[in-house]
């Protein structure tokens, strides 16, 4: 394999000015001869400053551009030449590992998953310092992702290197599920690695740049999300595959998953009746189905296609018999009042125009004393995110306005950033809270 090229960017504040040296002419030395006799003075200085200026212009172009794939090549969007601001440059640098080239790796062995941290790619990388050989499914995914996208390795090292042993164990379990799903659907995990790169570069980064420039999400109406995202099968496939791997690779997503398993589920009563609205790939349904204390488990979605996709996934990971999937509008289920001990809405409310209305509907479906888990990201632009919360307290305020008592909440900042920095610079935070219906 050819060695990966590493890119780094730096900026220098302030201004620099070049002052031309005056070289006196004489009768014996013509001016042009005097100029040539000082090759290390004015000429090289001007060349250096010209090079710096060109580099600054190119960096601004990169930082303020959104790249889209068009017939295998990249093209800048119409506002690519817009001067970048410091926030955009910082963002571009932070996400650069999620927005570069992707090369197709070797086919993954469908029958045996035996890649460990001792393989060449992982051994040569910073990942080796984390010693992920104890997590074979995670090692396999990291191996293929680095092979497909070498520039992403520092981001993976940062994310995995800051996880507790408990989170790492859950990440390994998630990696096993992701591997089974990818092999069943595509016969290889290289496909989802490629789609994850596209998801980061052409979807998330573009949405982030819009958010930095305008301070809002690009779309605010559900009809716009349908038009631009949901009605396009090729876009949806890349989007869903990208989300699938983000649950493994992104620090905030992995932390929220562990919170659900280790803190939320133990709060529920023995034999609890459970509902998840918008279950997506079904990772949380899987954790619920494998909880020995769970009773009946139901998943609702308004889309028949989404229900079918979740059902296929649950069949692959072996829990389809334990879960009932129903096409159901959460705003219109009068026969389900006071029915559930537990309701989960994880990364759903930001896709709605009116999340308060949704929460007011859901509290009616809980039994008195029943609990809800809400996971809603703040400052998290994506192609189909409609409702923006700027501060984590805005989510708990919505829950209180709907009638819930807040029992517990926790914040999970994005990979590579602390909570204070995320709050200051409006970076993504997954806000997770447990609410209780009074009574």
PDB file of N, CA and C in Angstrom, residues 58 103 124 131 157 166 174 190 203 214 260 274 348 369 403 437:
ATOM      1  N   UNK A  58      -5.415  30.054  -0.975  1.00  0.00           N
ATOM      2  CA  UNK A  58      -5.833  28.671  -1.205  1.00  0.00           C
ATOM      3  C   UNK A  58      -6.472  28.080   0.045  1.00  0.00           C
ATOM      4  N   UNK A 103     -10.136   5.734  -0.738  1.00  0.00           N
ATOM      5  CA  UNK A 103      -9.733   4.772  -1.746  1.00  0.00           C
ATOM      6  C   UNK A 103     -10.328   3.418  -1.395  1.00  0.00           C
ATOM      7  N   UNK A 124       0.882   0.440  12.467  1.00  0.00           N
ATOM      8  CA  UNK A 124       1.641   1.623  12.092  1.00  0.00           C
ATOM      9  C   UNK A 124       0.981   2.914  12.565  1.00  0.00           C
ATOM     10  N   UNK A 131      -4.251  -0.120  21.887  1.00  0.00           N
ATOM     11  CA  UNK A 131      -4.310  -1.574  22.029  1.00  0.00           C
ATOM     12  C   UNK A 131      -5.740  -2.070  21.894  1.00  0.00           C
ATOM     13  N   UNK A 157      -8.185   7.877  16.420  1.00  0.00           N
ATOM     14  CA  UNK A 157      -7.323   7.730  17.598  1.00  0.00           C
ATOM     15  C   UNK A 157      -7.800   8.627  18.734  1.00  0.00           C
ATOM     16  N   UNK A 166     -15.736   0.601  29.957  1.00  0.00           N
ATOM     17  CA  UNK A 166     -17.144   0.286  29.782  1.00  0.00           C
ATOM     18  C   UNK A 166     -17.633   0.716  28.410  1.00  0.00           C
ATOM     19  N   UNK A 174     -21.296  -2.840  19.550  1.00  0.00           N
ATOM     20  CA  UNK A 174     -21.847  -2.104  18.407  1.00  0.00           C
ATOM     21  C   UNK A 174     -21.125  -2.477  17.124  1.00  0.00           C
ATOM     22  N   UNK A 190     -16.405  -2.569   3.314  1.00  0.00           N
ATOM     23  CA  UNK A 190     -15.810  -1.456   2.571  1.00  0.00           C
ATOM     24  C   UNK A 190     -16.872  -0.486   2.065  1.00  0.00           C
ATOM     25  N   UNK A 203     -22.136  15.652   3.410  1.00  0.00           N
ATOM     26  CA  UNK A 203     -23.373  15.918   4.126  1.00  0.00           C
ATOM     27  C   UNK A 203     -23.123  16.719   5.395  1.00  0.00           C
ATOM     28  N   UNK A 214     -24.612  31.060   8.787  1.00  0.00           N
ATOM     29  CA  UNK A 214     -25.954  31.623   8.976  1.00  0.00           C
ATOM     30  C   UNK A 214     -26.508  31.464  10.386  1.00  0.00           C
ATOM     31  N   UNK A 260     -27.485   4.715  27.836  1.00  0.00           N
ATOM     32  CA  UNK A 260     -28.761   4.005  27.683  1.00  0.00           C
ATOM     33  C   UNK A 260     -28.700   2.629  28.341  1.00  0.00           C
ATOM     34  N   UNK A 274     -42.062  -1.478  26.745  1.00  0.00           N
ATOM     35  CA  UNK A 274     -41.147  -0.490  26.176  1.00  0.00           C
ATOM     36  C   UNK A 274     -41.565  -0.098  24.766  1.00  0.00           C
ATOM     37  N   UNK A 348     -34.373  11.972  17.425  1.00  0.00           N
ATOM     38  CA  UNK A 348     -35.594  12.086  16.625  1.00  0.00           C
ATOM     39  C   UNK A 348     -36.164  13.494  16.629  1.00  0.00           C
ATOM     40  N   UNK A 369     -45.883   7.561  36.363  1.00  0.00           N
ATOM     41  CA  UNK A 369     -44.615   7.088  36.902  1.00  0.00           C
ATOM     42  C   UNK A 369     -43.689   6.508  35.851  1.00  0.00           C
ATOM     43  N   UNK A 403     -44.565  18.405  30.554  1.00  0.00           N
ATOM     44  CA  UNK A 403     -45.093  17.813  31.767  1.00  0.00           C
ATOM     45  C   UNK A 403     -44.190  16.808  32.451  1.00  0.00           C
ATOM     46  N   UNK A 437     -43.101  10.745  34.029  1.00  0.00           N
ATOM     47  CA  UNK A 437     -44.471  11.258  34.078  1.00  0.00           C
ATOM     48  C   UNK A 437     -44.935  11.256  35.536  1.00  0.00           C
TER      49      UNK A 437
END
